[in-house]
Amino acid sequence: MSHYIEPKLTIELAHQCVKCSACRQVCPTYSVVKEERSSPRGRLALAEAVVDGILPLTEDIAAQWNQCAMCRRCEWICPNEVEYKEIMFRARNMAKEKSKKDYFKNVVFKGLAMMGNPLTKIGMKFAPALMEAYGKMLGKEVPEYNAVYIDVGIPKYAKLMPKPSAKPFGLRGKEVKSEKSKGRLLFFTGCMIDAFQGKVGESVLKLMEKAGYDVVVPKDIRCCGAPHLYSGEIDSFNKLMKHNKQEIDKYQFDYIVVACPTCGGALKEEYKYPVKDFAEILEEEGFFTFRGKGEKVTFHFPCHSYTAMKTDPNVFRNVLKNVKDANYVEGEEAMMCCGFAGYFSVANYEVASELQKRKIEDLKKTQATYVLSDCPGCVLNLADGMYKHGDYKNVKVMHLAEYLAERLEDESVSEERK
């Protein structure tokens, strides 16, 4: 099987959009900027004009393409099923030479590509101590989220960062055996869970074992490559996909299970594997007994859960409504982008900040004490937003898997773990 995504933007792809403007209703960047060229329709029109030779590819056009969050909500609403992602990542690839140099972005993307290799595993062992020292000397400790607020004096880099896991990449190579053994799952952890949110990964294993599945975590996976693909770094994506497929194909499994819809989307669409969100499996199994403590809970639907993975939003609603003694309440803009979108929140700081503020205001209206999501990146951004604009001392932002695992009424799971 080929491990290759074609980088060329063809005329056939570029001409898919019929300019109906339905996408403008749901585009997060257009809702802030209010300019036609900042809408999906506008960006596609620019791509079409460049491919047709009507317009030269300029730095300004490249900037318009790079301002997109790649949430893909336009695809979700499009009546003509325009392949926006397919067009846009190829347009960005075409525009790399015209885009402003961003050295910090290059460092971030190279770091992601190295995630999980021996060098990063060694480096991450020292990261918790370094973060601790930084928090005491220059940053600000935020114990409510087990995080450090990093501020180097440049607003777009001022972020609430979770402390690295005590055992980074500690889930790699683990196997869980269930007494029921309904099937075998391969858990693709993803970079955020591997490095920062290890408890989320442990929670997924616990829930899947409870659901009756054997689970294996591959030893030598790298970043799924979705951030690189969406940014137009197609060569980097192809290399990561080739490496990951070679590792994944060593294992026998019925489905890949994920707790990150961006990873899940890439594994499903580009890698062509059967993929399920862990919450889908919980719903299929009819749930278990989850019991809350009278708390009010709200949920942020990650864009890629219903656009890239095409998971029915009702899956998450149903899971949460079946937590006893907890009150699920949904925000008016629960399905709107939170403004993270990976490096987008740095490269397009003003737009991303406005989207983040709107999201936090909507969450505050629910008066929920628990804000949950199914995406590690969204969890990070919502925690950052709650720290900057909300009541972070009294509102807990968590990944859905961690929340559910803590509320399992019957804790009986086997201890057989390799």
Coordinates of N, CA, C and O in Angstrom, one line a residue, residues 130-299:
L130 N 12.4 20.9 34.9 CA 12.6 22.2 34.3 C 11.4 23.1 34.4 O 11.5 24.3 34.7
M131 N 10.2 22.5 34.2 CA 9.0 23.3 34.3 C 8.7 23.8 35.7 O 8.3 24.9 36.0
E132 N 9.1 22.9 36.6 CA 8.9 23.2 38.1 C 9.8 24.4 38.4 O 9.4 25.4 39.1
A133 N 11.0 24.4 37.9 CA 12.0 25.4 38.2 C 11.6 26.7 37.5 O 11.6 27.8 38.1
Y134 N 11.1 26.6 36.3 CA 10.6 27.8 35.6 C 9.4 28.4 36.3 O 9.4 29.7 36.5
G135 N 8.5 27.6 36.8 CA 7.3 28.1 37.5 C 7.7 28.9 38.7 O 7.0 29.9 39.0
K136 N 8.7 28.4 39.4 CA 9.1 29.1 40.6 C 9.9 30.4 40.4 O 9.7 31.4 41.1
M137 N 10.7 30.4 39.3 CA 11.5 31.6 39.0 C 10.9 32.6 38.2 O 10.9 33.8 38.5
L138 N 10.2 32.2 37.0 CA 9.8 33.2 36.1 C 8.3 33.1 35.8 O 7.6 34.1 35.4
G139 N 7.7 31.9 35.8 CA 6.3 31.7 35.5 C 5.4 31.9 36.7 O 5.8 32.4 37.7
K140 N 4.2 31.4 36.6 CA 3.3 31.4 37.7 C 2.7 30.0 37.8 O 2.1 29.5 36.8
E141 N 2.8 29.4 38.9 CA 2.2 28.1 39.2 C 0.7 28.3 39.2 O 0.1 29.2 39.8
V142 N 0.0 27.3 38.6 CA -1.5 27.3 38.6 C -1.8 25.9 39.1 O -2.1 25.0 38.3
P143 N -1.8 25.6 40.4 CA -2.1 24.3 40.9 C -3.4 23.7 40.6 O -3.6 22.5 40.5
E144 N -4.4 24.6 40.3 CA -5.8 24.1 40.0 C -5.8 23.3 38.8 O -6.6 22.4 38.6
Y145 N -4.8 23.6 37.8 CA -4.8 22.8 36.6 C -3.4 22.0 36.5 O -3.1 21.5 35.4
N146 N -2.7 22.0 37.6 CA -1.4 21.3 37.5 C -0.6 21.9 36.3 O 0.0 21.1 35.5
A147 N -0.5 23.2 36.3 CA 0.1 23.8 35.1 C 1.0 25.0 35.5 O 1.0 25.4 36.7
V148 N 1.7 25.6 34.5 CA 2.5 26.8 34.7 C 2.0 27.8 33.6 O 1.9 27.4 32.5
Y149 N 1.8 29.0 34.1 CA 1.5 30.1 33.1 C 2.8 30.7 32.6 O 3.5 31.3 33.4
I150 N 3.1 30.5 31.3 CA 4.4 31.0 30.8 C 4.1 32.3 30.1 O 3.3 32.4 29.2
D151 N 4.9 33.3 30.4 CA 4.8 34.6 29.8 C 6.1 35.2 29.6 O 6.8 35.6 30.6
V152 N 6.6 35.3 28.4 CA 7.9 35.8 28.1 C 7.8 37.3 27.6 O 8.7 37.9 27.1
G153 N 6.6 37.9 27.8 CA 6.4 39.3 27.4 C 5.9 39.5 26.0 O 5.7 40.6 25.6
I154 N 5.6 38.4 25.3 CA 5.0 38.5 24.0 C 3.6 37.9 24.1 O 3.6 36.6 24.3
P155 N 2.6 38.6 23.9 CA 1.2 38.1 24.2 C 0.9 36.8 23.5 O 0.3 35.9 24.1
K156 N 1.3 36.6 22.2 CA 0.9 35.4 21.5 C 1.6 34.1 22.0 O 1.1 33.0 21.8
Y157 N 2.7 34.3 22.8 CA 3.3 33.2 23.4 C 3.0 32.9 24.8 O 3.5 32.0 25.4
A158 N 2.1 33.8 25.4 CA 1.7 33.7 26.8 C 0.7 32.6 26.9 O -0.5 32.8 26.5
K159 N 1.0 31.5 27.5 CA 0.1 30.3 27.5 C 0.2 29.6 28.9 O 1.2 29.6 29.5
L160 N -1.0 29.0 29.2 CA -1.0 28.1 30.3 C -0.6 26.8 29.8 O -1.2 26.2 28.9
M161 N 0.5 26.2 30.4 CA 1.0 25.0 29.9 C 0.9 23.9 31.0 O 1.4 24.1 32.1
P162 N 0.4 22.8 30.7 CA 0.3 21.7 31.6 C 1.7 21.2 31.9 O 2.6 21.2 31.0
K163 N 2.0 20.7 33.1 CA 3.2 20.1 33.4 C 3.3 18.8 32.7 O 2.3 18.1 32.6
P164 N 4.5 18.4 32.2 CA 4.7 17.1 31.6 C 4.3 16.0 32.5 O 4.4 16.1 33.7
S165 N 3.9 14.9 31.9 CA 3.6 13.7 32.7 C 4.8 13.2 33.5 O 5.9 13.4 33.1
A166 N 4.5 12.6 34.6 CA 5.6 12.1 35.4 C 6.4 11.0 34.7 O 7.6 10.9 34.9
K167 N 5.6 10.3 33.8 CA 6.3 9.2 33.0 C 5.9 9.5 31.6 O 5.0 8.8 31.0
P168 N 6.5 10.4 30.9 CA 6.2 10.7 29.5 C 6.4 9.4 28.7 O 7.3 8.7 28.8
F169 N 5.5 9.2 27.7 CA 5.5 8.0 26.8 C 5.4 6.7 27.6 O 5.7 5.7 27.1
G170 N 4.9 6.8 28.9 CA 4.8 5.7 29.7 C 3.8 4.6 29.3 O 3.8 3.5 29.8
L171 N 2.9 5.0 28.4 CA 1.9 4.0 28.0 C 2.4 3.2 26.8 O 1.8 2.1 26.5
R172 N 3.5 3.6 26.2 CA 4.0 2.9 25.0 C 4.3 1.4 25.3 O 4.9 1.1 26.3
G173 N 3.8 0.5 24.5 CA 4.0 -0.9 24.7 C 3.1 -1.6 25.7 O 3.2 -2.8 25.8
K174 N 2.2 -0.9 26.3 CA 1.3 -1.5 27.3 C 0.2 -2.4 26.6 O -0.2 -2.1 25.5
E175 N -0.1 -3.4 27.3 CA -1.3 -4.2 26.8 C -2.2 -4.4 28.0 O -1.8 -4.6 29.1
V176 N -3.5 -4.3 27.7 CA -4.5 -4.6 28.7 C -5.4 -5.8 28.2 O -5.8 -5.8 27.1
K177 N -5.6 -6.7 29.1 CA -6.4 -7.9 28.8 C -7.7 -7.8 29.6 O -7.7 -7.6 30.8
S178 N -8.8 -7.9 28.9 CA -10.1 -7.8 29.5 C -10.6 -9.2 29.7 O -10.4 -10.1 28.9
E179 N -11.4 -9.4 30.8 CA -12.0 -10.7 31.1 C -13.0 -11.1 30.0 O -13.2 -12.3 29.7
K180 N -13.7 -10.1 29.4 CA -14.7 -10.4 28.5 C -14.2 -10.6 27.1 O -14.7 -11.4 26.3
S181 N -13.1 -9.8 26.7 CA -12.4 -9.9 25.4 C -13.4 -10.0 24.2 O -13.5 -10.9 23.5
K182 N -14.1 -8.8 24.0 CA -15.0 -8.7 22.9 C -14.3 -8.4 21.6 O -14.9 -8.5 20.5
G183 N -13.1 -8.0 21.7 CA -12.3 -7.6 20.5 C -11.0 -7.0 21.0 O -10.7 -6.9 22.2
R184 N -10.2 -6.6 20.0 CA -8.9 -6.1 20.3 C -8.8 -4.7 19.7 O -9.0 -4.5 18.5
L185 N -8.3 -3.7 20.5 CA -8.2 -2.3 20.0 C -6.7 -1.9 20.1 O -6.0 -2.4 20.9
L186 N -6.3 -1.1 19.1 CA -5.0 -0.4 19.2 C -5.2 1.0 19.6 O -6.0 1.7 18.9
F187 N -4.6 1.4 20.7 CA -4.8 2.8 21.2 C -3.7 3.7 20.6 O -2.5 3.5 21.0
F188 N -4.1 4.6 19.7 CA -3.1 5.6 19.2 C -3.2 6.8 20.1 O -4.2 7.6 20.1
T189 N -2.2 7.0 21.0 CA -2.3 7.9 22.1 C -2.2 9.4 21.6 O -3.0 10.2 22.0
G190 N -1.3 9.7 20.7 CA -1.1 11.1 20.3 C -0.2 11.8 21.1 O 0.1 11.5 22.3
C191 N 0.4 12.9 20.6 CA 1.5 13.6 21.2 C 1.1 14.3 22.6 O 1.9 14.2 23.6
M192 N 0.0 14.9 22.7 CA -0.4 15.6 23.9 C -0.6 14.6 25.0 O -0.2 14.8 26.2
I193 N -1.3 13.5 24.8 CA -1.5 12.5 25.8 C -0.2 11.8 26.2 O 0.1 11.6 27.4
D194 N 0.7 11.5 25.2 CA 2.0 10.9 25.5 C 2.8 11.8 26.4 O 3.5 11.3 27.3
A195 N 2.9 13.1 26.1 CA 3.8 14.0 26.8 C 3.2 14.7 28.0 O 3.9 14.9 29.0
F196 N 1.9 15.1 28.0 CA 1.4 16.0 29.0 C 0.2 15.4 29.7 O -0.1 15.8 30.9
Q197 N -0.6 14.6 29.1 CA -1.9 14.2 29.7 C -1.9 12.6 29.8 O -2.9 12.0 29.4
G198 N -0.9 12.1 30.5 CA -0.8 10.7 30.6 C -2.0 10.1 31.4 O -2.4 8.9 31.1
K199 N -2.6 10.9 32.3 CA -3.8 10.4 33.0 C -4.9 10.1 32.1 O -5.8 9.2 32.3
V200 N -5.0 10.9 31.0 CA -6.1 10.7 30.0 C -5.9 9.4 29.4 O -6.9 8.6 29.2
G201 N -4.7 9.1 29.0 CA -4.4 7.8 28.4 C -4.7 6.6 29.3 O -5.3 5.6 28.8
E202 N -4.3 6.7 30.5 CA -4.6 5.7 31.5 C -6.2 5.5 31.6 O -6.7 4.4 31.8
S203 N -6.9 6.6 31.6 CA -8.3 6.6 31.7 C -9.0 5.8 30.5 O -9.9 5.1 30.7
V204 N -8.4 6.1 29.3 CA -8.9 5.4 28.1 C -8.7 3.9 28.3 O -9.7 3.1 28.0
L205 N -7.6 3.5 28.7 CA -7.3 2.1 28.9 C -8.3 1.5 29.9 O -8.8 0.4 29.7
K206 N -8.5 2.2 31.0 CA -9.4 1.7 32.0 C -10.8 1.5 31.5 O -11.5 0.5 31.8
L207 N -11.3 2.5 30.7 CA -12.6 2.5 30.2 C -12.8 1.4 29.2 O -13.8 0.7 29.1
M208 N -11.8 1.2 28.3 CA -11.9 0.2 27.3 C -11.8 -1.2 27.9 O -12.5 -2.1 27.4
E209 N -11.0 -1.4 28.9 CA -11.0 -2.7 29.6 C -12.3 -2.9 30.2 O -12.9 -4.1 30.2
K210 N -12.9 -1.9 30.8 CA -14.2 -2.1 31.5 C -15.3 -2.4 30.4 O -16.2 -3.2 30.7
A211 N -15.1 -1.9 29.2 CA -16.1 -2.2 28.1 C -15.9 -3.6 27.6 O -16.7 -4.0 26.8
G212 N -14.8 -4.2 28.0 CA -14.6 -5.6 27.5 C -13.7 -5.8 26.4 O -13.8 -6.8 25.7
Y213 N -12.8 -4.9 26.2 CA -11.8 -5.0 25.1 C -10.4 -5.2 25.5 O -10.0 -4.5 26.5
D214 N -9.6 -6.0 24.8 CA -8.2 -6.0 25.0 C -7.7 -4.8 24.2 O -8.2 -4.4 23.2
V215 N -6.6 -4.2 24.8 CA -6.0 -3.0 24.2 C -4.5 -3.1 24.1 O -3.9 -3.5 25.1
V216 N -3.9 -2.7 23.0 CA -2.5 -2.6 22.9 C -2.1 -1.2 22.5 O -2.8 -0.5 21.7
V217 N -1.0 -0.7 23.1 CA -0.5 0.6 22.7 C 0.8 0.4 21.9 O 1.8 -0.2 22.5
P218 N 0.9 0.8 20.7 CA 2.2 0.5 19.9 C 3.4 1.2 20.5 O 3.2 2.3 21.1
K219 N 4.5 0.6 20.4 CA 5.7 1.1 21.0 C 6.4 2.3 20.3 O 6.9 3.2 21.0
D220 N 6.3 2.3 19.0 CA 7.2 3.2 18.3 C 6.5 4.1 17.3 O 6.9 4.3 16.2
I221 N 5.3 4.7 17.8 CA 4.6 5.6 16.9 C 5.2 7.0 17.1 O 5.8 7.4 18.1
R222 N 5.0 7.8 16.1 CA 5.4 9.3 16.1 C 4.1 10.1 16.1 O 3.0 9.6 16.1
C223 N 4.2 11.4 16.0 CA 3.1 12.3 15.7 C 2.3 11.8 14.5 O 2.9 11.3 13.5
C224 N 1.0 11.8 14.5 CA 0.2 11.4 13.4 C 0.4 12.2 12.1 O 0.1 11.7 11.0
G225 N 1.0 13.4 12.3 CA 1.3 14.2 11.1 C 0.2 15.2 10.7 O 0.4 16.0 9.8
A226 N -1.0 15.1 11.4 CA -2.1 16.0 11.0 C -1.7 17.5 11.0 O -2.0 18.2 10.1
P227 N -1.0 17.9 12.1 CA -0.6 19.4 12.1 C 0.3 19.7 10.9 O 0.2 20.8 10.3
H228 N 1.2 18.8 10.4 CA 2.0 19.1 9.3 C 1.2 19.1 8.0 O 1.4 20.0 7.2
L229 N 0.3 18.1 7.9 CA -0.5 18.1 6.7 C -1.4 19.3 6.5 O -1.4 19.9 5.5
Y230 N -2.1 19.7 7.6 CA -3.0 20.9 7.5 C -2.2 22.1 7.2 O -2.7 23.1 6.7
S231 N -0.9 22.2 7.6 CA -0.1 23.4 7.4 C 0.6 23.4 6.0 O 1.3 24.3 5.7
G232 N 0.4 22.3 5.2 CA 1.0 22.2 3.9 C 2.3 21.5 3.9 O 3.0 21.5 2.8
E233 N 2.8 21.0 5.1 CA 4.1 20.3 5.1 C 3.8 18.9 4.7 O 3.9 17.9 5.5
I234 N 3.6 18.7 3.4 CA 3.1 17.4 2.9 C 4.3 16.3 3.0 O 4.0 15.1 3.3
D235 N 5.5 16.7 2.7 CA 6.6 15.8 2.7 C 6.8 15.3 4.1 O 7.0 14.1 4.3
S236 N 6.7 16.1 5.1 CA 6.9 15.7 6.5 C 5.7 14.8 6.9 O 6.0 13.8 7.6
F237 N 4.5 15.1 6.5 CA 3.4 14.2 6.8 C 3.6 12.8 6.2 O 3.4 11.8 6.8
N238 N 4.0 12.8 4.9 CA 4.2 11.5 4.3 C 5.3 10.6 5.0 O 5.1 9.4 5.1
K239 N 6.3 11.3 5.5 CA 7.3 10.5 6.2 C 6.8 10.0 7.5 O 7.0 8.8 7.9
L240 N 6.0 10.8 8.2 CA 5.4 10.3 9.5 C 4.4 9.2 9.3 O 4.3 8.2 10.0
M241 N 3.6 9.4 8.2 CA 2.6 8.4 7.9 C 3.3 7.0 7.6 O 2.8 6.0 8.1
K242 N 4.3 7.1 6.8 CA 5.0 5.9 6.4 C 5.6 5.2 7.7 O 5.4 3.9 7.9
H243 N 6.2 5.9 8.6 CA 6.8 5.4 9.8 C 5.7 4.7 10.7 O 5.8 3.6 11.1
N244 N 4.6 5.5 10.9 CA 3.5 5.0 11.7 C 2.8 3.8 11.2 O 2.5 2.9 12.0
K245 N 2.6 3.8 9.9 CA 1.9 2.6 9.3 C 2.8 1.3 9.5 O 2.2 0.2 9.7
Q246 N 4.1 1.5 9.3 CA 4.9 0.4 9.5 C 4.9 -0.2 10.9 O 4.9 -1.4 11.1
E247 N 4.8 0.7 11.9 CA 4.7 0.3 13.3 C 3.3 -0.3 13.6 O 3.2 -1.4 14.2
I248 N 2.2 0.4 13.2 CA 0.9 -0.1 13.4 C 0.6 -1.4 12.8 O -0.1 -2.3 13.4
D249 N 1.1 -1.6 11.6 CA 0.8 -2.9 10.9 C 1.5 -4.1 11.5 O 1.3 -5.2 11.1
K250 N 2.3 -3.9 12.6 CA 2.9 -5.0 13.3 C 1.9 -5.7 14.2 O 2.1 -6.8 14.7
Y251 N 0.8 -5.0 14.5 CA -0.2 -5.4 15.5 C -1.5 -5.9 14.8 O -1.9 -5.4 13.8
Q252 N -2.1 -6.9 15.5 CA -3.5 -7.3 15.1 C -4.5 -6.5 15.9 O -4.4 -6.4 17.2
F253 N -5.5 -6.0 15.3 CA -6.5 -5.2 16.0 C -7.8 -5.1 15.1 O -7.7 -5.3 13.9
D254 N -8.9 -4.9 15.8 CA -10.2 -4.7 15.1 C -10.4 -3.2 14.7 O -10.9 -2.9 13.7
Y255 N -10.1 -2.3 15.7 CA -10.2 -0.9 15.5 C -9.0 -0.2 16.1 O -8.5 -0.7 17.1
I256 N -8.7 1.0 15.6 CA -7.9 1.9 16.4 C -8.8 2.8 17.2 O -9.8 3.3 16.7
V257 N -8.5 2.9 18.5 CA -9.3 3.8 19.3 C -8.5 5.0 19.7 O -7.3 5.0 19.8
V258 N -9.1 6.2 19.7 CA -8.5 7.5 19.9 C -9.2 8.3 21.0 O -10.4 8.1 21.2
A259 N -8.5 9.2 21.6 CA -9.1 10.2 22.5 C -8.7 11.6 22.0 O -8.6 12.6 22.7
C260 N -8.3 11.7 20.7 CA -8.0 13.0 20.0 C -8.6 12.9 18.6 O -8.1 12.1 17.8
P261 N -9.6 13.7 18.3 CA -10.2 13.6 17.0 C -9.3 14.0 15.8 O -9.6 13.6 14.7
T262 N -8.3 14.9 16.1 CA -7.4 15.3 15.0 C -6.6 14.1 14.6 O -6.4 13.8 13.4
C263 N -6.0 13.4 15.5 CA -5.3 12.1 15.2 C -6.3 11.1 14.5 O -5.9 10.5 13.5
G264 N -7.5 11.0 15.1 CA -8.4 10.1 14.6 C -8.8 10.4 13.1 O -9.0 9.5 12.3
G265 N -9.0 11.6 12.8 CA -9.3 12.0 11.5 C -8.2 11.7 10.5 O -8.5 11.1 9.4
A266 N -7.0 11.9 10.8 CA -5.9 11.6 10.0 C -5.8 10.1 9.8 O -5.6 9.6 8.7
L267 N -5.9 9.3 10.9 CA -5.8 7.8 10.8 C -6.9 7.3 9.9 O -6.8 6.2 9.3
K268 N -8.1 7.9 10.0 CA -9.2 7.4 9.2 C -9.2 7.9 7.7 O -9.4 7.1 6.8
E269 N -8.9 9.1 7.5 CA -8.9 9.7 6.1 C -7.7 9.4 5.3 O -7.8 9.0 4.1
E270 N -6.5 9.6 5.9 CA -5.3 9.5 5.1 C -4.6 8.1 5.3 O -4.2 7.5 4.3
Y271 N -4.6 7.6 6.5 CA -4.0 6.3 6.8 C -5.0 5.1 6.3 O -4.5 4.0 6.1
K272 N -6.3 5.4 6.3 CA -7.3 4.5 5.9 C -7.5 3.3 6.8 O -7.7 2.1 6.4
Y273 N -7.4 3.6 8.1 CA -7.7 2.5 9.1 C -9.1 2.6 9.7 O -9.7 3.7 9.6
P274 N -9.6 1.6 10.2 CA -10.9 1.7 10.9 C -10.7 2.3 12.3 O -9.9 1.8 13.1
V275 N -11.3 3.4 12.5 CA -11.1 4.2 13.8 C -12.3 4.5 14.5 O -13.4 4.8 13.9
K276 N -12.3 4.5 15.8 CA -13.4 4.9 16.7 C -12.9 5.7 17.8 O -11.9 5.5 18.4
D277 N -13.8 6.7 18.1 CA -13.5 7.5 19.4 C -13.9 6.6 20.5 O -14.8 5.8 20.5
F278 N -13.2 6.7 21.7 CA -13.5 5.9 22.8 C -14.9 6.0 23.3 O -15.5 5.1 23.8
A279 N -15.5 7.3 23.1 CA -16.8 7.5 23.5 C -17.8 6.7 22.7 O -18.9 6.3 23.1
E280 N -17.5 6.5 21.4 CA -18.4 5.7 20.5 C -18.5 4.3 21.1 O -19.6 3.7 21.0
I281 N -17.3 3.8 21.5 CA -17.4 2.4 22.1 C -18.2 2.3 23.4 O -18.9 1.4 23.6
L282 N -18.1 3.3 24.2 CA -18.9 3.4 25.4 C -20.4 3.4 25.1 O -21.1 2.7 25.7
E283 N -20.7 4.2 24.1 CA -22.2 4.2 23.7 C -22.6 2.9 23.1 O -23.7 2.4 23.5
E284 N -21.8 2.3 22.3 CA -22.2 1.0 21.7 C -22.3 -0.1 22.8 O -23.2 -1.0 22.6
E285 N -21.6 0.0 23.8 CA -21.7 -1.0 24.9 C -22.8 -0.7 25.9 O -22.9 -1.4 26.9
G286 N -23.5 0.4 25.7 CA -24.6 0.7 26.6 C -24.2 1.4 27.9 O -25.0 1.4 28.8
F287 N -23.0 1.9 27.9 CA -22.5 2.6 29.1 C -22.3 1.7 30.3 O -22.6 0.5 30.2
F288 N -21.7 2.2 31.3 CA -21.6 1.5 32.6 C -22.3 2.4 33.6 O -22.9 3.4 33.3
T289 N -22.1 2.1 34.9 CA -22.6 3.0 35.9 C -21.6 4.1 36.2 O -20.6 3.8 36.9
F290 N -21.8 5.3 35.7 CA -21.0 6.4 36.1 C -21.8 7.2 37.1 O -23.0 7.5 36.9
R291 N -21.2 7.7 38.1 CA -21.9 8.4 39.1 C -21.2 9.7 39.5 O -20.0 9.6 40.0
G292 N -21.8 10.8 39.3 CA -21.3 12.1 39.7 C -21.5 12.5 41.1 O -22.0 11.6 41.9
K293 N -21.3 13.7 41.5 CA -21.5 14.2 42.8 C -22.4 15.4 42.9 O -22.2 16.3 43.7
G294 N -23.4 15.5 42.0 CA -24.3 16.6 41.9 C -23.8 17.8 41.1 O -24.4 18.9 41.1
E295 N -22.7 17.6 40.4 CA -22.0 18.7 39.7 C -22.8 19.0 38.4 O -23.5 18.2 37.8
K296 N -22.6 20.3 37.9 CA -23.2 20.7 36.6 C -22.0 20.6 35.6 O -20.9 21.1 35.9
V297 N -22.3 19.9 34.5 CA -21.3 19.6 33.5 C -21.7 20.2 32.2 O -22.8 20.1 31.7
T298 N -20.7 20.7 31.4 CA -20.9 21.1 30.1 C -19.8 20.6 29.2 O -18.8 20.1 29.7
F299 N -20.1 20.6 27.9 CA -19.1 19.9 26.9 C -18.9 20.8 25.7 O -19.8 21.4 25.2

